[in-house]
Short mmCIF file of C-alpha atoms in Angstrom, two decimals:
data_model
loop_
_atom_site.label_atom_id
_atom_site.label_comp_id
_atom_site.label_asym_id
_atom_site.label_seq_id
_atom_site.Cartn_x
_atom_site.Cartn_y
_atom_site.Cartn_z
CA MET B 2 -32.84 -61.71 53.30
CA SER B 3 -34.17 -65.19 53.99
CA GLY B 4 -37.27 -66.64 52.42
CA GLY B 5 -39.33 -64.67 54.83
CA SER B 6 -38.67 -65.84 58.31
CA ALA B 7 -41.87 -63.98 59.08
CA ARG B 8 -44.97 -65.85 60.14
CA SER B 9 -47.55 -66.30 57.44
CA LEU B 10 -50.66 -64.11 57.32
CA GLY B 11 -54.01 -65.84 57.49
CA LYS B 12 -57.74 -65.11 57.65
CA GLY B 13 -58.58 -62.03 59.65
CA SER B 14 -55.13 -60.49 59.24
CA PRO B 15 -55.11 -56.82 58.22
CA PRO B 16 -54.10 -56.21 54.61
CA PRO B 17 -50.53 -54.98 54.20
CA GLY B 18 -50.00 -51.35 53.23
CA PRO B 19 -48.66 -50.12 49.91
CA VAL B 20 -45.22 -51.21 48.78
CA PRO B 21 -42.56 -48.59 49.54
CA GLU B 22 -40.70 -47.10 46.59
CA GLY B 23 -37.51 -48.82 45.63
CA VAL B 24 -38.75 -52.18 46.87
CA ILE B 25 -40.80 -54.95 45.27
CA ARG B 26 -42.96 -57.24 47.35
CA VAL B 27 -43.44 -60.96 46.82
CA TYR B 28 -46.34 -62.80 48.38
CA SER B 29 -44.88 -66.22 49.07
CA MET B 30 -44.86 -69.33 51.26
CA ARG B 31 -41.59 -70.63 52.65
CA PHE B 32 -41.91 -74.15 51.25
CA CYS B 33 -43.67 -73.51 47.96
CA PRO B 34 -41.44 -74.44 45.01
CA PHE B 35 -43.27 -72.08 42.64
CA ALA B 36 -42.71 -69.13 44.96
CA GLU B 37 -39.13 -70.25 45.38
CA ARG B 38 -38.59 -69.72 41.65
CA THR B 39 -39.41 -66.03 42.07
CA ARG B 40 -37.29 -65.68 45.20
CA LEU B 41 -34.38 -67.29 43.36
CA VAL B 42 -34.59 -64.71 40.61
CA LEU B 43 -34.97 -61.83 43.11
CA ASN B 44 -31.81 -63.00 44.84
CA ALA B 45 -29.86 -63.81 41.70
CA LYS B 46 -30.44 -60.32 40.38
CA GLY B 47 -29.89 -58.62 43.73
CA ILE B 48 -33.33 -56.98 43.67
CA ARG B 49 -34.38 -55.21 46.87
CA HIS B 50 -37.56 -56.93 47.98
CA GLU B 51 -39.80 -57.72 50.91
CA VAL B 52 -41.53 -61.03 51.52
CA ILE B 53 -45.03 -61.54 52.87
CA ASN B 54 -45.80 -65.16 53.60
CA ILE B 55 -49.33 -66.34 53.06
CA ASN B 56 -50.98 -69.13 55.02
CA LEU B 57 -52.12 -71.25 52.10
CA LYS B 58 -54.35 -73.36 54.32
CA ASN B 59 -56.13 -70.32 55.75
CA LYS B 60 -55.87 -67.58 53.17
CA PRO B 61 -56.56 -63.96 54.11
CA GLU B 62 -59.61 -62.58 52.30
CA TRP B 63 -57.61 -59.61 51.01
CA PHE B 64 -55.20 -61.93 49.23
CA PHE B 65 -57.75 -62.62 46.49
CA GLU B 66 -57.46 -58.97 45.51
CA LYS B 67 -53.80 -59.57 44.83
CA ASN B 68 -54.43 -62.72 42.80
CA PRO B 69 -58.00 -63.82 42.02
CA LEU B 70 -56.69 -67.38 41.85
CA GLY B 71 -55.42 -67.07 45.43
CA LEU B 72 -52.04 -68.63 44.59
CA VAL B 73 -48.47 -67.66 45.39
CA PRO B 74 -46.17 -66.25 44.15
CA VAL B 75 -47.50 -62.76 43.41
CA LEU B 76 -45.37 -59.67 42.86
CA GLU B 77 -46.55 -56.21 43.86
CA ASN B 78 -44.58 -53.06 43.13
CA SER B 79 -44.84 -49.53 44.48
CA GLN B 80 -47.10 -48.57 41.57
CA GLY B 81 -49.57 -51.19 42.76
CA GLN B 82 -49.00 -53.38 39.70
CA LEU B 83 -49.59 -57.07 40.37
CA ILE B 84 -47.96 -59.93 38.53
CA TYR B 85 -48.72 -63.62 39.11
CA GLU B 86 -47.91 -67.06 37.67
CA SER B 87 -44.39 -68.02 38.68
CA THR B 88 -42.83 -68.10 35.19
CA ILE B 89 -44.38 -64.74 34.32
CA THR B 90 -43.04 -63.17 37.54
CA CYS B 91 -39.56 -64.48 36.80
CA GLU B 92 -39.53 -63.15 33.27
CA TYR B 93 -40.93 -59.79 34.44
CA LEU B 94 -38.14 -59.40 36.99
CA ASP B 95 -35.50 -60.23 34.39
CA GLU B 96 -36.91 -57.62 31.99
CA ALA B 97 -37.72 -54.88 34.49
CA TYR B 98 -34.52 -54.89 36.52
CA PRO B 99 -30.95 -54.17 35.45
CA GLY B 100 -27.92 -56.30 36.11
CA LYS B 101 -27.24 -59.86 35.07
CA LYS B 102 -29.75 -61.11 32.50
CA LEU B 103 -30.97 -64.59 33.34
CA LEU B 104 -32.70 -65.17 30.04
CA PRO B 105 -30.43 -64.93 26.99
CA ASP B 106 -30.63 -61.85 24.78
CA ASP B 107 -30.48 -63.86 21.58
CA PRO B 108 -34.07 -64.56 20.45
CA TYR B 109 -33.30 -68.15 19.49
CA GLU B 110 -31.44 -68.97 22.72
CA LYS B 111 -34.28 -67.43 24.72
CA ALA B 112 -36.82 -69.50 22.76
CA ARG B 113 -34.74 -72.64 23.35
CA GLN B 114 -34.88 -72.22 27.13
CA LYS B 115 -38.64 -71.81 26.94
CA MET B 116 -39.02 -74.88 24.70
CA ILE B 117 -37.09 -77.10 27.10
CA PHE B 118 -39.22 -75.88 29.98
CA GLU B 119 -42.45 -76.27 28.03
CA LEU B 120 -41.71 -79.80 26.84
CA SER B 121 -40.97 -81.03 30.33
CA SER B 122 -44.17 -79.42 31.67
CA GLN B 123 -46.08 -80.94 28.76
CA VAL B 124 -45.24 -84.41 29.95
CA LEU B 125 -47.54 -83.73 32.89
CA THR B 126 -50.32 -81.84 31.15
CA ASN B 127 -50.53 -84.36 28.32
CA LYS B 128 -50.70 -87.09 30.85
CA LYS B 129 -54.02 -88.74 30.24
CA THR B 130 -53.33 -91.86 32.25
CA THR B 131 -52.81 -92.36 35.99
CA PHE B 132 -49.20 -93.45 35.64
CA PHE B 133 -46.54 -91.99 33.39
CA GLY B 134 -46.28 -95.19 31.39
CA GLY B 135 -50.01 -95.82 31.04
CA LYS B 136 -52.85 -97.33 33.06
CA ASN B 137 -50.53 -99.44 35.19
CA ILE B 138 -47.34 -98.64 37.06
CA SER B 139 -44.21 -99.26 35.05
CA MET B 140 -40.51 -98.44 34.81
CA VAL B 141 -40.75 -94.68 34.31
CA ASP B 142 -42.91 -94.31 37.44
CA TYR B 143 -40.37 -96.21 39.55
CA LEU B 144 -37.56 -94.13 38.08
CA ILE B 145 -39.20 -90.82 38.99
CA TRP B 146 -40.74 -91.80 42.34
CA PRO B 147 -37.75 -91.46 44.74
CA TRP B 148 -37.55 -87.68 44.22
CA PHE B 149 -41.21 -87.23 45.02
CA GLU B 150 -40.98 -89.48 48.06
CA ARG B 151 -38.51 -86.99 49.44
CA LEU B 152 -40.85 -84.03 48.81
CA GLU B 153 -42.77 -84.92 51.92
CA ALA B 154 -39.64 -84.85 54.02
CA VAL B 155 -39.05 -81.23 53.11
CA GLU B 156 -42.70 -80.20 53.43
CA LEU B 157 -43.15 -79.28 49.80
CA ILE B 158 -45.96 -81.72 49.47
CA ASP B 159 -48.73 -79.10 49.71
CA CYS B 160 -47.54 -77.42 46.58
CA VAL B 161 -48.58 -80.26 44.34
CA ASP B 162 -52.00 -78.69 44.79
CA HIS B 163 -50.92 -76.56 41.81
CA THR B 164 -50.62 -79.72 39.78
CA PRO B 165 -53.51 -82.04 40.57
CA LYS B 166 -52.35 -84.69 38.11
CA LEU B 167 -49.08 -84.96 39.99
CA LYS B 168 -50.92 -85.19 43.29
CA LEU B 169 -53.10 -88.00 41.98
CA TRP B 170 -50.04 -89.81 40.67
CA MET B 171 -48.35 -89.62 44.07
CA GLU B 172 -51.43 -91.04 45.77
CA ALA B 173 -51.61 -93.83 43.22
CA MET B 174 -47.91 -94.56 43.71
CA ARG B 175 -48.29 -94.89 47.48
CA LYS B 176 -50.92 -97.58 46.92
CA ASP B 177 -48.53 -99.66 44.83
CA PRO B 178 -47.32 -102.63 46.91
CA THR B 179 -43.70 -102.27 45.80
CA VAL B 180 -43.60 -98.57 46.55
CA SER B 181 -45.31 -98.94 49.92
CA ALA B 182 -43.03 -101.84 50.90
CA LEU B 183 -39.99 -99.68 50.32
CA ILE B 184 -41.30 -96.31 51.41
CA THR B 185 -39.33 -94.39 53.99
CA ASP B 186 -41.35 -92.14 56.28
CA ALA B 187 -40.76 -88.42 56.26
CA LYS B 188 -39.38 -88.31 59.81
CA THR B 189 -36.67 -90.85 59.03
CA LEU B 190 -35.76 -89.07 55.80
CA ARG B 191 -35.42 -85.79 57.69
CA GLY B 192 -33.28 -87.42 60.37
CA PHE B 193 -30.98 -88.86 57.74
CA THR B 194 -30.75 -85.57 55.84
CA ASP B 195 -29.80 -83.64 58.98
CA LEU B 196 -26.96 -86.02 59.88
CA TYR B 197 -25.81 -86.31 56.27
CA LEU B 198 -25.48 -82.57 55.95
CA GLN B 199 -23.36 -82.54 59.09
CA ASN B 200 -21.13 -85.11 57.37
CA SER B 201 -21.82 -87.53 60.19
CA PRO B 202 -20.62 -91.12 59.54
CA ASP B 203 -23.74 -92.28 61.40
CA ALA B 204 -26.03 -90.71 58.82
CA CYS B 205 -26.40 -93.84 56.75
CA ASP B 206 -27.50 -95.90 59.73
CA TYR B 207 -30.07 -93.43 61.01
CA GLY B 208 -33.08 -95.19 62.51
CA LEU B 209 -31.44 -98.61 62.90
CA MET Q 27 -68.07 -49.55 14.62
CA ALA Q 28 -65.36 -48.90 12.03
CA SER Q 29 -66.67 -48.20 8.56
CA LEU Q 30 -66.30 -50.54 5.66
CA GLN Q 31 -62.76 -50.25 4.35
CA ARG Q 32 -61.92 -51.18 0.82
CA LYS Q 33 -58.23 -51.61 0.30
CA ASN Q 34 -56.33 -52.78 -2.72
CA ARG Q 35 -52.69 -53.41 -3.31
CA PHE Q 36 -52.13 -49.84 -4.52
CA HIS Q 37 -53.36 -48.37 -1.27
CA PRO Q 38 -50.38 -46.58 0.31
CA SER Q 39 -51.01 -47.76 3.85
CA VAL Q 40 -51.13 -51.40 2.93
CA SER Q 41 -47.96 -53.42 3.00
CA PHE Q 42 -47.76 -57.13 2.47
CA PRO Q 43 -44.90 -59.56 2.30
CA LEU Q 44 -43.44 -59.98 -1.17
CA THR Q 45 -44.90 -63.46 -1.38
CA HIS Q 46 -48.44 -62.46 -0.68
CA GLN Q 47 -50.21 -59.54 -2.27
CA ILE Q 48 -53.91 -59.80 -2.50
CA ASP Q 49 -56.77 -57.44 -2.77
CA LEU Q 50 -58.79 -57.27 0.36
CA TYR Q 51 -62.46 -57.10 0.58
CA LEU Q 52 -63.26 -56.53 4.20
CA GLU Q 53 -66.51 -57.76 5.55
CA ARG Q 54 -68.70 -55.69 7.79
CA ASP Q 55 -69.82 -56.68 11.30
CA PHE Q 56 -69.74 -60.27 12.24
CA PRO Q 57 -73.13 -61.24 13.64
CA TYR Q 58 -72.98 -64.13 16.01
CA THR Q 59 -74.70 -66.37 13.53
CA GLU Q 60 -73.29 -66.13 10.03
CA PRO Q 61 -75.67 -66.56 7.12
CA SER Q 62 -75.39 -70.07 5.71
CA HIS Q 63 -74.77 -69.12 2.08
CA SER Q 64 -71.28 -68.64 0.80
CA LYS Q 65 -70.04 -66.98 -2.34
CA ILE Q 66 -67.74 -69.86 -3.17
CA GLU Q 67 -69.13 -73.16 -4.43
CA PHE Q 68 -67.36 -76.46 -4.70
CA GLY Q 69 -67.74 -78.80 -7.61
CA ALA Q 70 -65.61 -81.43 -9.29
CA GLY Q 71 -63.28 -78.79 -10.68
CA GLY Q 72 -62.56 -77.29 -7.29
CA PRO Q 73 -63.70 -73.97 -5.87
CA ARG Q 74 -65.45 -71.50 -8.10
CA LEU Q 75 -67.52 -68.39 -7.65
CA SER Q 76 -71.22 -68.71 -7.21
CA ALA Q 77 -73.11 -67.34 -10.20
CA ALA Q 78 -75.23 -65.19 -7.94
CA VAL Q 79 -72.32 -62.85 -7.07
CA PRO Q 80 -72.38 -59.48 -8.88
CA GLY Q 81 -69.64 -58.45 -11.37
CA CYS Q 82 -67.19 -56.31 -9.38
CA GLU Q 83 -67.44 -58.59 -6.39
CA ARG Q 84 -66.63 -61.55 -8.65
CA TRP Q 85 -63.45 -59.78 -9.73
CA LEU Q 86 -62.39 -59.18 -6.18
CA MET Q 87 -63.26 -62.69 -5.05
CA ARG Q 88 -61.44 -64.16 -8.05
CA ARG Q 89 -58.30 -62.24 -7.16
CA ARG Q 90 -58.63 -63.60 -3.67
CA LEU Q 91 -59.03 -67.17 -4.89
CA GLU Q 92 -56.12 -66.93 -7.32
CA SER Q 93 -53.69 -65.63 -4.78
CA MET Q 94 -55.24 -67.51 -1.91
CA ALA Q 95 -52.93 -68.37 0.88
CA GLU Q 96 -49.33 -69.09 0.16
CA ASP Q 97 -49.95 -72.14 2.29
CA ALA Q 98 -52.17 -73.64 -0.44
CA THR Q 99 -49.84 -76.59 -0.99
CA ARG Q 100 -50.31 -80.33 -0.60
CA ALA Q 101 -49.48 -81.79 2.79
CA LEU Q 102 -46.38 -83.96 2.93
CA GLY Q 103 -46.85 -87.47 4.30
CA LYS Q 104 -44.97 -90.73 4.83
CA GLY Q 105 -42.52 -91.49 2.08
CA SER Q 106 -42.13 -87.86 1.08
CA LEU Q 107 -38.65 -86.51 0.60
CA PRO Q 108 -37.35 -84.32 3.40
CA PRO Q 109 -37.23 -80.68 2.34
CA GLY Q 110 -33.83 -79.09 1.78
CA PRO Q 111 -32.29 -76.40 3.95
CA VAL Q 112 -34.10 -73.09 4.29
CA PRO Q 113 -32.72 -70.45 1.91
CA GLU Q 114 -31.19 -67.35 3.49
CA GLY Q 115 -33.56 -64.46 3.98
CA LEU Q 116 -36.50 -66.79 4.47
CA ILE Q 117 -38.00 -68.59 7.44
CA ARG Q 118 -39.94 -71.81 7.03
CA ILE Q 119 -43.03 -72.86 8.95
CA TYR Q 120 -44.18 -76.45 9.16
CA SER Q 121 -47.92 -76.12 9.37
CA MET Q 122 -51.37 -77.46 8.49
CA ARG Q 123 -53.91 -75.25 6.74
CA PHE Q 124 -56.64 -75.71 9.36
CA CYS Q 125 -54.65 -75.96 12.58
CA PRO Q 126 -55.41 -73.12 15.01
CA TYR Q 127 -51.97 -73.26 16.64
CA SER Q 128 -50.19 -72.91 13.29
CA HIS Q 129 -52.69 -70.19 12.46
CA ARG Q 130 -51.35 -68.13 15.39
CA THR Q 131 -47.82 -68.25 14.05
CA ARG Q 132 -48.92 -67.55 10.47
CA LEU Q 133 -50.78 -64.48 11.74
CA ILE Q 134 -47.58 -63.11 13.25
CA LEU Q 135 -45.61 -63.84 10.05
CA GLN Q 136 -48.30 -61.96 8.16
CA ALA Q 137 -48.63 -59.07 10.62
CA LYS Q 138 -44.89 -58.43 10.69
CA GLY Q 139 -44.47 -58.88 6.94
CA ILE Q 140 -41.90 -61.64 7.36
CA ARG Q 141 -40.82 -63.46 4.19
CA HIS Q 142 -41.57 -67.12 4.73
CA GLU Q 143 -42.38 -70.43 3.10
CA VAL Q 144 -44.96 -72.92 4.27
CA ILE Q 145 -44.65 -76.71 4.33
CA ASN Q 146 -47.87 -78.44 5.24
CA ILE Q 147 -47.67 -81.72 7.13
CA ASN Q 148 -50.17 -84.56 6.83
CA LEU Q 149 -51.00 -84.99 10.51
CA LYS Q 150 -52.65 -88.39 9.99
CA ASN Q 151 -49.68 -89.72 8.07
CA LYS Q 152 -46.61 -87.84 9.25
CA PRO Q 153 -43.39 -88.09 7.28
CA GLU Q 154 -40.68 -89.98 9.17
CA TRP Q 155 -38.30 -87.05 8.69
CA TYR Q 156 -40.70 -84.73 10.51
CA TYR Q 157 -39.68 -86.15 13.89
CA THR Q 158 -36.25 -84.61 13.32
CA LYS Q 159 -38.02 -81.24 13.36
CA HIS Q 160 -40.16 -81.90 16.49
CA PRO Q 161 -39.70 -84.75 19.00
CA PHE Q 162 -43.45 -85.41 19.20
CA GLY Q 163 -44.19 -84.51 15.57
CA GLN Q 164 -46.28 -81.46 16.51
CA ILE Q 165 -46.93 -78.31 14.50
CA PRO Q 166 -46.19 -75.47 14.15
CA VAL Q 167 -42.41 -75.51 13.92
CA LEU Q 168 -40.26 -72.69 12.59
CA GLU Q 169 -36.98 -73.45 10.83
CA ASN Q 170 -34.53 -70.78 9.77
CA SER Q 171 -31.53 -70.79 7.44
CA LYS Q 172 -29.23 -71.43 10.44
CA HIS Q 173 -31.03 -74.79 10.97
CA GLN Q 174 -32.52 -73.47 14.21
CA LEU Q 175 -35.89 -75.00 15.12
CA ILE Q 176 -38.49 -73.26 17.26
CA TYR Q 177 -41.71 -74.94 18.39
CA GLU Q 178 -44.68 -74.33 20.68
CA SER Q 179 -46.92 -71.75 19.00
CA VAL Q 180 -46.61 -69.09 21.72
CA ILE Q 181 -42.83 -69.43 21.85
CA ALA Q 182 -42.65 -69.27 18.04
CA CYS Q 183 -44.76 -66.10 18.01
CA GLU Q 184 -42.56 -64.44 20.62
CA TYR Q 185 -39.43 -65.50 18.75
CA LEU Q 186 -40.69 -63.86 15.55
CA ASP Q 187 -41.52 -60.66 17.44
CA ASP Q 188 -38.04 -60.60 19.02
CA ALA Q 189 -36.02 -61.65 15.99
CA TYR Q 190 -37.60 -59.56 13.27
CA PRO Q 191 -37.65 -55.77 12.92
CA GLY Q 192 -40.60 -53.56 12.29
CA ARG Q 193 -43.73 -53.27 14.29
CA LYS Q 194 -43.48 -54.90 17.75
CA LEU Q 195 -46.54 -56.91 18.68
CA TYR Q 196 -45.69 -57.33 22.35
CA PRO Q 197 -45.57 -54.08 24.36
CA PHE Q 198 -42.18 -52.66 25.33
CA ASP Q 199 -43.08 -52.12 28.96
CA PRO Q 200 -42.24 -55.21 31.09
CA TYR Q 201 -45.42 -54.90 33.14
CA GLU Q 202 -47.61 -54.62 30.03
CA ARG Q 203 -45.83 -57.63 28.56
CA ALA Q 204 -46.48 -59.57 31.77
CA ARG Q 205 -50.12 -58.51 31.61
CA GLN Q 206 -50.54 -59.95 28.13
CA LYS Q 207 -48.98 -63.21 29.32
CA MET Q 208 -51.33 -63.29 32.33
CA LEU Q 209 -54.25 -62.79 29.94
CA LEU Q 210 -53.05 -65.75 27.93
CA GLU Q 211 -53.32 -67.88 31.09
CA LEU Q 212 -56.98 -66.86 31.29
CA PHE Q 213 -57.50 -68.30 27.83
CA TYR Q 214 -56.00 -71.74 28.46
CA LYS Q 215 -59.27 -73.69 28.67
CA VAL Q 216 -60.70 -72.30 25.43
CA PRO Q 217 -58.81 -74.48 22.89
CA HIS Q 218 -59.67 -77.68 24.72
CA LEU Q 219 -63.35 -76.74 25.21
CA THR Q 220 -63.87 -75.64 21.58
CA LYS Q 221 -62.32 -78.88 20.38
CA GLU Q 222 -64.52 -80.96 22.67
CA CYS Q 223 -67.62 -79.09 21.45
CA LEU Q 224 -66.61 -79.75 17.85
CA VAL Q 225 -66.07 -83.46 18.47
CA ALA Q 226 -69.35 -83.81 20.38
CA PHE Q 227 -71.21 -81.90 17.68
CA ARG Q 228 -69.70 -84.01 14.90
CA CYS Q 229 -70.40 -87.27 16.70
CA GLY Q 230 -73.99 -86.22 17.36
CA ARG Q 231 -73.38 -86.09 21.11
CA GLU Q 232 -74.80 -83.74 23.72
CA CYS Q 233 -72.62 -80.72 24.33
CA THR Q 234 -74.74 -78.44 26.51
CA ASP Q 235 -72.38 -78.69 29.48
CA LEU Q 236 -69.37 -78.05 27.30
CA LYS Q 237 -71.02 -75.01 25.72
CA LEU Q 238 -71.93 -73.72 29.16
CA ALA Q 239 -68.32 -74.06 30.28
CA LEU Q 240 -67.18 -72.27 27.13
CA ARG Q 241 -69.67 -69.45 27.70
CA GLN Q 242 -68.23 -69.07 31.20
CA GLU Q 243 -64.73 -68.69 29.78
CA PHE Q 244 -66.04 -66.11 27.31
CA CYS Q 245 -67.71 -64.25 30.19
CA ASN Q 246 -64.30 -63.99 31.88
CA LEU Q 247 -62.83 -62.49 28.71
CA GLU Q 248 -65.83 -60.16 28.40
CA GLU Q 249 -65.14 -58.94 31.93
CA ILE Q 250 -61.57 -58.06 30.99
CA LEU Q 251 -62.73 -56.01 28.00
CA GLY Q 252 -65.34 -54.30 30.16
CA TYR Q 253 -62.84 -53.51 32.93
CA GLN Q 254 -60.26 -52.19 30.45
CA ASN Q 255 -62.82 -50.41 28.30
CA THR Q 256 -60.72 -51.05 25.20
CA VAL Q 257 -61.59 -52.65 21.87
CA PHE Q 258 -58.64 -55.03 21.87
CA PHE Q 259 -57.21 -57.12 24.68
CA GLY Q 260 -53.93 -55.21 24.64
CA GLY Q 261 -55.44 -51.73 24.39
CA ASP Q 262 -56.81 -49.61 21.57
CA CYS Q 263 -54.65 -51.23 18.92
CA ILE Q 264 -54.34 -54.87 17.97
CA SER Q 265 -51.35 -56.60 19.53
CA MET Q 266 -49.88 -60.03 20.21
CA ILE Q 267 -52.51 -61.24 22.66
CA ASP Q 268 -55.32 -60.58 20.16
CA TYR Q 269 -53.57 -62.64 17.49
CA LEU Q 270 -52.93 -65.44 20.01
CA PHE Q 271 -56.67 -65.64 20.80
CA TRP Q 272 -58.03 -65.15 17.29
CA PRO Q 273 -57.81 -68.61 15.62
CA TRP Q 274 -60.36 -70.14 17.99
CA PHE Q 275 -62.82 -67.31 17.52
CA GLU Q 276 -62.57 -67.61 13.73
CA ARG Q 277 -63.56 -71.26 14.15
CA LEU Q 278 -66.66 -70.70 16.33
CA ASP Q 279 -68.96 -70.63 13.32
CA VAL Q 280 -67.68 -73.73 11.52
CA TYR Q 281 -67.50 -75.62 14.81
CA GLY Q 282 -71.21 -74.85 15.29
CA ILE Q 283 -70.75 -72.85 18.49
CA ALA Q 284 -71.10 -69.26 17.27
CA ASP Q 285 -74.01 -68.77 19.70
CA CYS Q 286 -71.57 -69.04 22.62
CA VAL Q 287 -70.83 -65.32 22.22
CA SER Q 288 -74.51 -64.37 22.24
CA HIS Q 289 -74.26 -62.89 25.73
CA THR Q 290 -70.89 -61.19 25.29
CA PRO Q 291 -71.29 -57.95 23.30
CA ALA Q 292 -67.77 -56.62 23.92
CA LEU Q 293 -66.35 -59.90 22.66
CA ARG Q 294 -68.52 -59.65 19.53
CA LEU Q 295 -67.22 -56.13 18.96
CA TRP Q 296 -63.69 -57.47 19.33
CA ILE Q 297 -64.43 -60.19 16.77
CA ALA Q 298 -65.76 -57.57 14.33
CA ALA Q 299 -62.71 -55.37 14.90
CA MET Q 300 -60.39 -58.33 14.38
CA LYS Q 301 -62.04 -59.09 11.05
CA GLN Q 302 -60.97 -55.63 9.90
CA ASP Q 303 -57.32 -56.33 10.59
CA PRO Q 304 -55.28 -56.92 7.39
CA ALA Q 305 -53.37 -59.90 8.77
CA VAL Q 306 -56.53 -61.61 10.03
CA CYS Q 307 -58.27 -60.97 6.70
CA ALA Q 308 -55.39 -62.23 4.62
CA LEU Q 309 -55.54 -65.59 6.40
CA LEU Q 310 -59.31 -65.95 6.77
CA ILE Q 311 -60.31 -69.49 5.83
CA ASP Q 312 -63.36 -69.88 3.61
CA LYS Q 313 -66.22 -71.50 5.51
CA ASN Q 314 -67.09 -74.09 2.88
CA ILE Q 315 -63.48 -75.19 2.53
CA PHE Q 316 -63.26 -75.57 6.29
CA LEU Q 317 -66.48 -77.58 6.42
CA GLY Q 318 -65.19 -79.79 3.61
CA PHE Q 319 -62.01 -80.39 5.58
CA LEU Q 320 -63.95 -81.21 8.76
CA ASN Q 321 -66.18 -83.69 6.93
CA LEU Q 322 -63.20 -85.61 5.58
CA TYR Q 323 -61.23 -85.30 8.83
CA PHE Q 324 -64.00 -86.89 10.85
CA GLN Q 325 -64.22 -89.70 8.32
CA ASN Q 326 -60.51 -90.25 8.98
CA ASN Q 327 -59.72 -89.51 5.36
CA PRO Q 328 -55.98 -88.77 5.02
CA ASP Q 329 -56.75 -86.43 2.08
CA ALA Q 330 -58.67 -84.11 4.43
CA PHE Q 331 -55.71 -81.78 4.84
CA ASP Q 332 -55.61 -81.02 1.09
CA TYR Q 333 -59.32 -80.29 0.76
CA GLY Q 334 -60.00 -77.23 -1.37
CA LEU Q 335 -56.66 -77.22 -3.18
CA SER Q 336 -57.30 -76.88 -6.88
CA CYS Q 337 -54.19 -78.58 -8.27
#
C-alpha cells in the first residue's frame, strides 16, 4: 500500500465512516515527514491499515474532531480511539501490535533511543537565536543548510509549519548573500534527482 | 473530599523505602491561597518549630524535620571530587532540592519505593565532572550500578517504571499509555509560563498577560478533568501523568500565582487529592525554605541551593 495515492480530503468533504475491524486508519499527507514516521512504522510492522490524506491547506471541518490541533498524523482504530503526535503514534503501534519490536525491550536501551531523539530535538527548541550559532550566520548554519535547501525540491517544505523556529531559520538563511548566491532552485534540483536516480551520466550537467 | 488521614510508620498500608521512613501528617484541603503563617521558623541555628504549635503537633513536625528528605545534602560544585560508582542495589539521582524536573523523578522513586541516593548539584557552579554525566550539565540524571546514565525527566520516570517491579504507574493498555502521553503534550507550556511569572514577580515586573496565558492552560486541563469526570488525570487513582504534572502545582503558592486556579474547581480538587498522596507528601517542600531559596537564588547567591540545610 503506497502512502495513499488517494486525493486529499478538504473543506466540504463528507467525514469518513468508522474504521472497519482489523484495520487501523492513519490520517496523513503524502509529503509530510511527521506522517511519514507513522507510515514507516505501519509498514515495518506489517500492520493492515488504510490511509486518508488530508488537504493541510484546506482542512475539512470534521478533521478537528479527530485532532483538535488539526495536524497529521492521527491514528484511528475500529474502537474509535484516536492517537496523535507522531512519536506517540509510533510508540503506540509498537506496543499495540505483535511482530518485530522497533523499540528495544530493555528499559535502558529504550530510554537511550528516546534520549538521543530528545537531545537532537532540543537543539531546535532551545534555540533562542535566529541562527544555530547565535545572532549571525556562522559555520553550523552553513553545514546544515544544504539538506534543508533540498526540502523544497521534494515538497516537504510545508511541514516546517510544525516547527516555526525552523521555518524562520530557513527564511533567514535565504536572505544571506552567500546562501542566495549559491542556491539552486527546486526545479533544477528535481531535474537532477530524476536523472541521477536513473543513473544517467548527464545528471551532473543538468541545466547547463 | 477524602477525610483527614493520619498515618504513621506502623500503619500496615504504608510502605516506604528503607532510606526514608517518616511520620506523615497530611494536611486537609488546599485552598487556592495558603495562609501566610508557617509552623517552621528560621533563625541563625537553622529551622525550628514555631512556639505557637501545640504539643502533639510539635512531635510530629519534629519527626518530619529530623528525617526530612534524604536529599538534604549540600550541593556539589566546582572543585568537588567526582562521586564513586553507584553501589549495587541502589540507583543514584543527580538532582537539586528545588528543581521541578528533578522533583518529578524523585516522586517516582518515592512512589515505587526504589532504594536510591541523591547527589545535589550546584547549578550556578557546576562541577567539571558533571558534564560526563550529562552533555549540557542538566538535571535530573539517573545513574545505576552498571554505569548507565538516563536523563530527561520524563524519560527517567518511564525508565524507573519499566525497570523496577511493583506498582506500575503507567497503564498497561497501549491506548491508555498513549493517552497519558498526549495529556503531557497539553501541559508543555505550563513550566515555561510558571517560570516566567516567577521571574516577572521577583523582578517587580508586570505579569498580567503571563498569568492570563497560564489560566488558559489551566482551563484546558480543567476541561479534561470535567470531560473525564475523574479525580486524577489518569482515572480514579493517581498515576504517572499526575506525578509528572505535580511539581509545578506545588510551586504555585511560593511563585505567587496560586490565584491562577481560582476559576478551576476540578483542578483545585485534584491539587487537594494530590496532597493526600504519600509520595507527594513525603517530598513536600516547606514554604519558608522554598522562599529562602528563591530569595538567595534571585540574588545570584551560589549558596542558595543549600538553604535550609542545618549542618
